[in-house]
mmCIF file of C-alpha atoms in Angstrom:
data_model
loop_
_atom_site.group_PDB
_atom_site.id
_atom_site.type_symbol
_atom_site.label_atom_id
_atom_site.label_comp_id
_atom_site.label_asym_id
_atom_site.label_seq_id
_atom_site.Cartn_x
_atom_site.Cartn_y
_atom_site.Cartn_z
ATOM 1 C CA MET A 780 145.283 134.379 97.979
ATOM 2 C CA THR A 781 143.356 137.282 99.464
ATOM 3 C CA LYS A 782 140.365 138.144 97.330
ATOM 4 C CA PRO A 783 139.624 141.845 96.687
ATOM 5 C CA ASP A 784 136.508 143.693 97.752
ATOM 6 C CA LEU A 785 133.959 143.968 94.964
ATOM 7 C CA PRO A 786 131.207 146.163 93.643
ATOM 8 C CA LYS A 787 127.851 144.652 94.678
ATOM 9 C CA ARG A 788 126.897 143.642 91.135
ATOM 10 C CA LEU A 789 130.008 141.433 90.852
ATOM 11 C CA THR A 790 129.309 139.950 94.268
ATOM 12 C CA SER A 791 125.847 138.967 93.026
ATOM 13 C CA LYS A 792 127.365 137.154 90.031
ATOM 14 C CA ILE A 793 129.559 135.023 92.298
ATOM 15 C CA ARG A 794 126.741 134.259 94.722
ATOM 16 C CA ALA A 795 124.484 133.190 91.856
ATOM 17 C CA ALA A 796 127.157 130.768 90.619
ATOM 18 C CA GLN A 797 127.647 129.451 94.161
ATOM 19 C CA ALA A 798 123.910 128.921 94.541
ATOM 20 C CA LYS A 799 123.858 126.876 91.343
ATOM 21 C CA VAL A 800 126.541 124.547 92.739
ATOM 22 C CA GLU A 801 124.606 124.175 96.000
ATOM 23 C CA ASP A 802 121.339 123.497 94.150
ATOM 24 C CA CYS A 803 122.963 120.840 91.968
ATOM 25 C CA CYS A 804 124.435 119.084 94.997
ATOM 26 C CA ARG A 805 121.111 119.262 96.815
ATOM 27 C CA ASN A 806 119.261 117.782 93.835
ATOM 28 C CA VAL A 807 121.787 114.967 93.393
ATOM 29 C CA SER A 808 121.743 114.145 97.103
ATOM 30 C CA GLY A 809 117.953 114.167 97.176
ATOM 31 C CA SER A 810 117.706 111.981 94.086
ATOM 32 C CA SER A 811 120.171 109.482 95.530
ATOM 33 C CA PHE A 812 118.251 109.403 98.793
ATOM 34 C CA ASN A 813 114.948 108.810 97.001
ATOM 35 C CA TYR A 814 116.555 106.070 94.945
ATOM 36 C CA GLU A 815 117.756 104.286 98.082
ATOM 37 C CA GLN A 816 114.276 104.507 99.593
ATOM 38 C CA ASP A 817 112.685 103.137 96.414
ATOM 39 C CA ARG A 818 115.294 100.408 96.063
ATOM 40 C CA ALA A 819 114.749 99.338 99.679
ATOM 41 C CA GLU A 820 110.966 99.177 99.175
ATOM 42 C CA LEU A 821 111.371 97.184 95.973
ATOM 43 C CA ASP A 822 113.721 94.776 97.755
ATOM 44 C CA GLU A 823 111.135 94.420 100.529
ATOM 45 C CA PHE A 824 108.479 93.502 97.973
ATOM 46 C CA GLU A 825 110.657 91.068 96.050
ATOM 47 C CA ALA A 826 111.773 89.314 99.244
ATOM 48 C CA ASP A 827 108.193 88.777 100.488
ATOM 49 C CA PRO A 828 105.399 90.019 98.174
ATOM 50 C CA GLU A 829 102.581 88.756 100.385
ATOM 51 C CA GLY A 830 104.122 90.231 103.512
ATOM 52 C CA TYR A 831 104.709 93.553 101.750
ATOM 53 C CA ALA A 832 101.079 93.776 100.657
ATOM 54 C CA ARG A 833 99.820 92.832 104.112
ATOM 55 C CA ARG A 834 102.025 95.329 105.955
ATOM 56 C CA ARG A 835 101.461 98.275 103.647
ATOM 57 C CA TYR A 836 98.023 97.702 102.116
ATOM 58 C CA GLY A 837 96.053 95.694 104.639
ATOM 59 C CA ASN A 838 93.308 93.785 102.845
ATOM 60 C CA HIS A 839 94.729 94.354 99.352
ATOM 61 C CA GLY A 840 96.531 91.313 97.951
ATOM 62 C CA VAL A 841 99.742 91.178 95.944
ATOM 63 C CA ASP A 842 97.886 91.267 92.626
ATOM 64 C CA SER A 843 95.579 94.122 93.617
ATOM 65 C CA TYR A 844 95.604 97.391 91.699
ATOM 66 C CA PRO A 845 97.119 99.536 94.501
ATOM 67 C CA VAL A 846 100.015 97.157 95.105
ATOM 68 C CA GLN A 847 100.805 96.513 91.457
ATOM 69 C CA THR A 848 100.537 100.213 90.589
ATOM 70 C CA ARG A 849 102.898 101.156 93.408
ATOM 71 C CA ILE A 850 105.464 98.512 92.535
ATOM 72 C CA GLY A 851 105.272 99.359 88.828
ATOM 73 C CA ARG A 852 106.022 103.003 89.529
ATOM 74 C CA ILE A 853 108.897 102.137 91.845
ATOM 75 C CA ARG A 854 110.434 99.859 89.214
ATOM 76 C CA GLU A 855 110.259 102.701 86.697
ATOM 77 C CA LYS A 856 111.857 105.172 89.101
ATOM 78 C CA VAL A 857 114.660 102.764 90.015
ATOM 79 C CA ALA A 858 115.376 102.040 86.362
ATOM 80 C CA TYR A 859 115.345 105.737 85.493
ATOM 81 C CA HIS A 860 117.682 106.671 88.326
ATOM 82 C CA SER A 861 120.196 104.022 87.318
ATOM 83 C CA THR A 862 120.597 105.792 83.969
ATOM 84 C CA ARG A 863 120.895 109.311 85.400
ATOM 85 C CA GLY A 864 123.778 108.989 87.851
ATOM 86 C CA GLU A 865 126.500 110.138 85.455
ATOM 87 C CA VAL A 866 124.322 112.964 84.126
ATOM 88 C CA ARG A 867 123.727 114.335 87.616
ATOM 89 C CA GLN A 868 127.400 114.116 88.533
ATOM 90 C CA GLN A 869 128.288 115.939 85.342
ATOM 91 C CA ARG A 870 125.892 118.718 86.249
ATOM 92 C CA ILE A 871 127.786 119.241 89.490
ATOM 93 C CA LYS A 872 131.094 119.317 87.650
ATOM 94 C CA ASP A 873 129.699 121.822 85.172
ATOM 95 C CA ALA A 874 128.349 124.032 87.971
ATOM 96 C CA VAL A 875 131.707 123.961 89.786
ATOM 97 C CA ALA A 876 133.516 124.809 86.561
ATOM 98 C CA GLU A 877 131.095 127.670 85.926
ATOM 99 C CA LEU A 878 131.723 129.033 89.427
ATOM 100 C CA ASP A 879 135.469 128.949 88.790
ATOM 101 C CA ARG A 880 134.998 130.694 85.452
ATOM 102 C CA VAL A 881 132.835 133.418 87.000
ATOM 103 C CA GLU A 882 135.358 134.019 89.766
ATOM 104 C CA GLN A 883 138.203 134.349 87.276
ATOM 105 C CA GLU A 884 136.093 136.673 85.152
ATOM 106 C CA VAL A 885 135.296 138.835 88.182
ATOM 107 C CA LEU A 886 138.956 138.964 89.234
ATOM 108 C CA ALA A 887 139.942 140.126 85.784
ATOM 109 C CA GLU A 888 137.202 142.721 85.665
ATOM 110 C CA VAL A 889 137.881 144.199 89.098
ATOM 111 C CA ALA A 890 141.617 144.321 88.385
ATOM 112 C CA GLY A 891 140.936 146.743 85.565
ATOM 113 C CA MET A 892 138.699 149.003 87.636
ATOM 114 C CA ARG A 893 139.630 152.184 89.381
ATOM 115 C CA PRO A 894 139.213 152.161 93.173
ATOM 116 C CA SER A 895 135.691 153.113 94.197
ATOM 117 C CA ALA A 896 133.589 153.455 97.315
ATOM 118 C CA GLY A 897 130.771 151.109 98.292
ATOM 119 C CA ARG A 898 132.597 147.870 97.669
ATOM 120 C CA VAL A 899 131.783 144.784 99.750
ATOM 121 C CA PRO A 900 133.877 141.760 100.762
ATOM 122 C CA TRP A 901 134.352 138.876 98.358
ATOM 123 C CA PRO A 902 131.630 136.272 99.050
ATOM 124 C CA LYS A 903 132.521 133.587 101.559
ATOM 125 C CA PRO A 904 133.602 130.397 99.744
ATOM 126 C CA ILE A 905 131.151 127.508 99.768
ATOM 127 C CA PRO A 906 132.280 124.004 100.822
ATOM 128 C CA ALA A 907 133.556 121.604 98.193
ATOM 129 C CA ALA A 908 130.882 119.706 96.265
ATOM 130 C CA GLU A 909 131.699 116.469 98.094
ATOM 131 C CA GLN A 910 131.128 118.171 101.437
ATOM 132 C CA LEU A 911 127.890 119.733 100.253
ATOM 133 C CA LEU A 912 126.654 116.287 99.237
ATOM 134 C CA ARG A 913 127.559 114.823 102.636
ATOM 135 C CA ASP A 914 125.993 117.723 104.531
ATOM 136 C CA HIS A 915 122.707 117.501 102.636
ATOM 137 C CA ARG A 916 122.573 113.724 103.028
ATOM 138 C CA SER A 917 123.150 114.100 106.765
ATOM 139 C CA GLU A 918 120.248 116.540 106.915
ATOM 140 C CA LEU A 919 117.978 114.111 105.069
ATOM 141 C CA ASP A 920 118.991 111.293 107.404
ATOM 142 C CA ARG A 921 118.303 113.532 110.400
ATOM 143 C CA ILE A 922 114.827 114.383 109.094
ATOM 144 C CA VAL A 923 113.993 110.712 108.481
ATOM 145 C CA GLU A 924 115.251 109.710 111.931
ATOM 146 C CA GLN A 925 113.229 112.453 113.605
ATOM 147 C CA ALA A 926 110.154 111.326 111.683
ATOM 148 C CA ARG A 927 110.758 107.772 112.929
ATOM 149 C CA ILE A 928 111.074 108.976 116.533
ATOM 150 C CA ASP A 929 107.908 111.066 116.219
ATOM 151 C CA ARG A 930 106.058 108.112 114.716
ATOM 152 C CA GLU A 931 107.142 105.847 117.570
ATOM 153 C CA LYS A 932 105.974 108.452 120.087
ATOM 154 C CA ASP A 933 102.610 108.655 118.309
ATOM 155 C CA ASP A 934 102.329 104.863 118.293
ATOM 156 C CA ALA A 935 103.197 104.724 121.991
ATOM 157 C CA GLY A 936 100.637 107.403 122.748
ATOM 158 C CA TRP A 937 97.966 105.558 120.793
ATOM 159 C CA ALA A 938 98.846 102.309 122.543
ATOM 160 C CA GLU A 939 98.415 104.029 125.927
ATOM 161 C CA ILE A 940 95.033 105.400 124.878
ATOM 162 C CA GLN A 941 93.944 101.917 123.804
ATOM 163 C CA ARG A 942 95.210 100.470 127.095
ATOM 164 C CA GLN A 943 93.229 103.016 129.074
ATOM 165 C CA GLU A 944 90.089 102.352 127.042
ATOM 166 C CA GLU A 945 90.462 98.601 127.539
ATOM 167 C CA GLU A 946 90.872 99.110 131.281
ATOM 168 C CA GLU A 947 87.792 101.351 131.406
ATOM 169 C CA ASN A 948 85.793 98.762 129.439
ATOM 170 C CA ARG A 949 86.978 96.005 131.773
ATOM 171 C CA ILE A 950 85.832 97.958 134.830
ATOM 172 C CA ARG A 951 82.546 98.794 133.128
ATOM 173 C CA ARG A 952 81.950 95.095 132.318
ATOM 174 C CA GLU A 953 82.661 94.112 135.896
ATOM 175 C CA ILE A 954 80.140 96.645 137.150
ATOM 176 C CA GLU A 955 77.538 95.517 134.607
ATOM 177 C CA ASP A 956 78.172 91.847 135.457
ATOM 178 C CA ALA A 957 77.708 92.601 139.153
ATOM 179 C CA GLU A 958 74.462 94.474 138.477
ATOM 180 C CA LEU A 959 73.216 91.617 136.281
ATOM 181 C CA LYS A 960 74.043 89.024 138.904
ATOM 182 C CA GLU A 961 72.196 91.071 141.526
ATOM 183 C CA MET A 962 69.154 91.402 139.258
ATOM 184 C CA LEU A 963 69.103 87.673 138.439
ATOM 185 C CA SER A 964 69.463 86.734 142.105
ATOM 186 C CA LYS A 965 66.215 88.564 142.873
ATOM 187 C CA MET A 966 64.224 86.742 140.158
ATOM 188 C CA SER A 967 61.817 83.946 140.866
ATOM 189 C CA PRO A 968 62.303 80.653 138.947
ATOM 190 C CA ALA A 969 59.537 81.686 136.533
ATOM 191 C CA GLN A 970 61.112 85.086 135.940
ATOM 192 C CA ARG A 971 64.517 83.474 135.403
ATOM 193 C CA ALA A 972 63.010 81.083 132.841
ATOM 194 C CA GLU A 973 61.367 83.997 131.003
ATOM 195 C CA TRP A 974 64.694 85.869 131.049
ATOM 196 C CA ASN A 975 66.499 82.904 129.522
ATOM 197 C CA ARG A 976 63.791 82.551 126.880
ATOM 198 C CA ARG A 977 64.137 86.194 125.843
ATOM 199 C CA ILE A 978 67.957 86.002 125.712
ATOM 200 C CA GLN A 979 67.754 82.868 123.569
ATOM 201 C CA ALA A 980 65.323 84.654 121.239
ATOM 202 C CA ILE A 981 67.853 87.452 120.757
ATOM 203 C CA ILE A 982 70.647 84.933 120.061
ATOM 204 C CA ASP A 983 68.450 83.130 117.530
ATOM 205 C CA GLY A 984 67.551 86.471 115.912
ATOM 206 C CA ILE A 985 71.210 87.441 115.544
ATOM 207 C CA ARG A 986 72.071 84.072 114.027
ATOM 208 C CA SER A 987 69.188 84.315 111.565
ATOM 209 C CA GLY A 988 70.079 87.885 110.589
ATOM 210 C CA ASN A 989 66.840 89.397 111.861
ATOM 211 C CA TYR A 990 68.698 91.466 114.439
ATOM 212 C CA GLY A 991 71.763 93.603 113.767
ATOM 213 C CA MET A 992 74.162 95.803 115.695
ATOM 214 C CA HIS A 993 71.912 98.802 115.060
ATOM 215 C CA ASN A 994 69.090 97.441 117.208
ATOM 216 C CA ILE A 995 70.698 94.871 119.505
ATOM 217 C CA GLY A 996 71.163 97.464 122.263
ATOM 218 C CA ASP A 997 67.449 98.302 122.317
ATOM 219 C CA LEU A 998 66.554 94.610 122.438
ATOM 220 C CA ILE A 999 68.818 93.976 125.426
ATOM 221 C CA ASN A 1000 67.352 96.991 127.229
ATOM 222 C CA LYS A 1001 63.856 95.622 126.666
ATOM 223 C CA VAL A 1002 64.877 92.253 128.056
ATOM 224 C CA SER A 1003 66.493 93.915 131.095
ATOM 225 C CA LYS A 1004 63.259 95.818 131.748
ATOM 226 C CA GLY A 1005 61.136 92.718 131.262
ATOM 227 C CA ALA A 1006 59.439 94.096 128.162
#
């Protein structure tokens, strides 16, 4: 059936009803997606609580406040969602029925009007609710997958930075070791003995707690200079 052109105000009524259907489908799809994410995280915890805490919270144990708070909230959200499925589906049905009612109301109203200028085409139909749900879910999946790809790229980039730093440190250590060996080779037996005594004093100081990381560099420099 070919739909008639409409005055703009009637077009706005139809578009508003269409937008309500789209919003309902988007909300239901988003809620279902969030539920699946929460359910998956809860399953991960229940399958291996210690592993879950270690992977997601580092030094915080299973019974720590952050872990227990997170899991408690997820349990609440999962339980709540399980009771709202039918309500959300009904909202979609109601929105679709309202769109149909508005369209029939507009058809009846425009049929009783005299022809007038300035009319615009009947709004383009929106996809069926089932298709809207699939389309929005596909978009959410695409966003999550892109986030995963971006995260892997970031991880790879960070790993390369770490590799480069480790290589630079290795080269630096080799140079320092070579310089140290050259310096030691030029020492007399007495100087070598004094060097060893000073190094042992630093080791003993670290073990006793008298020296820390904040001053160990200065101590080594003094030893290197024979201070």
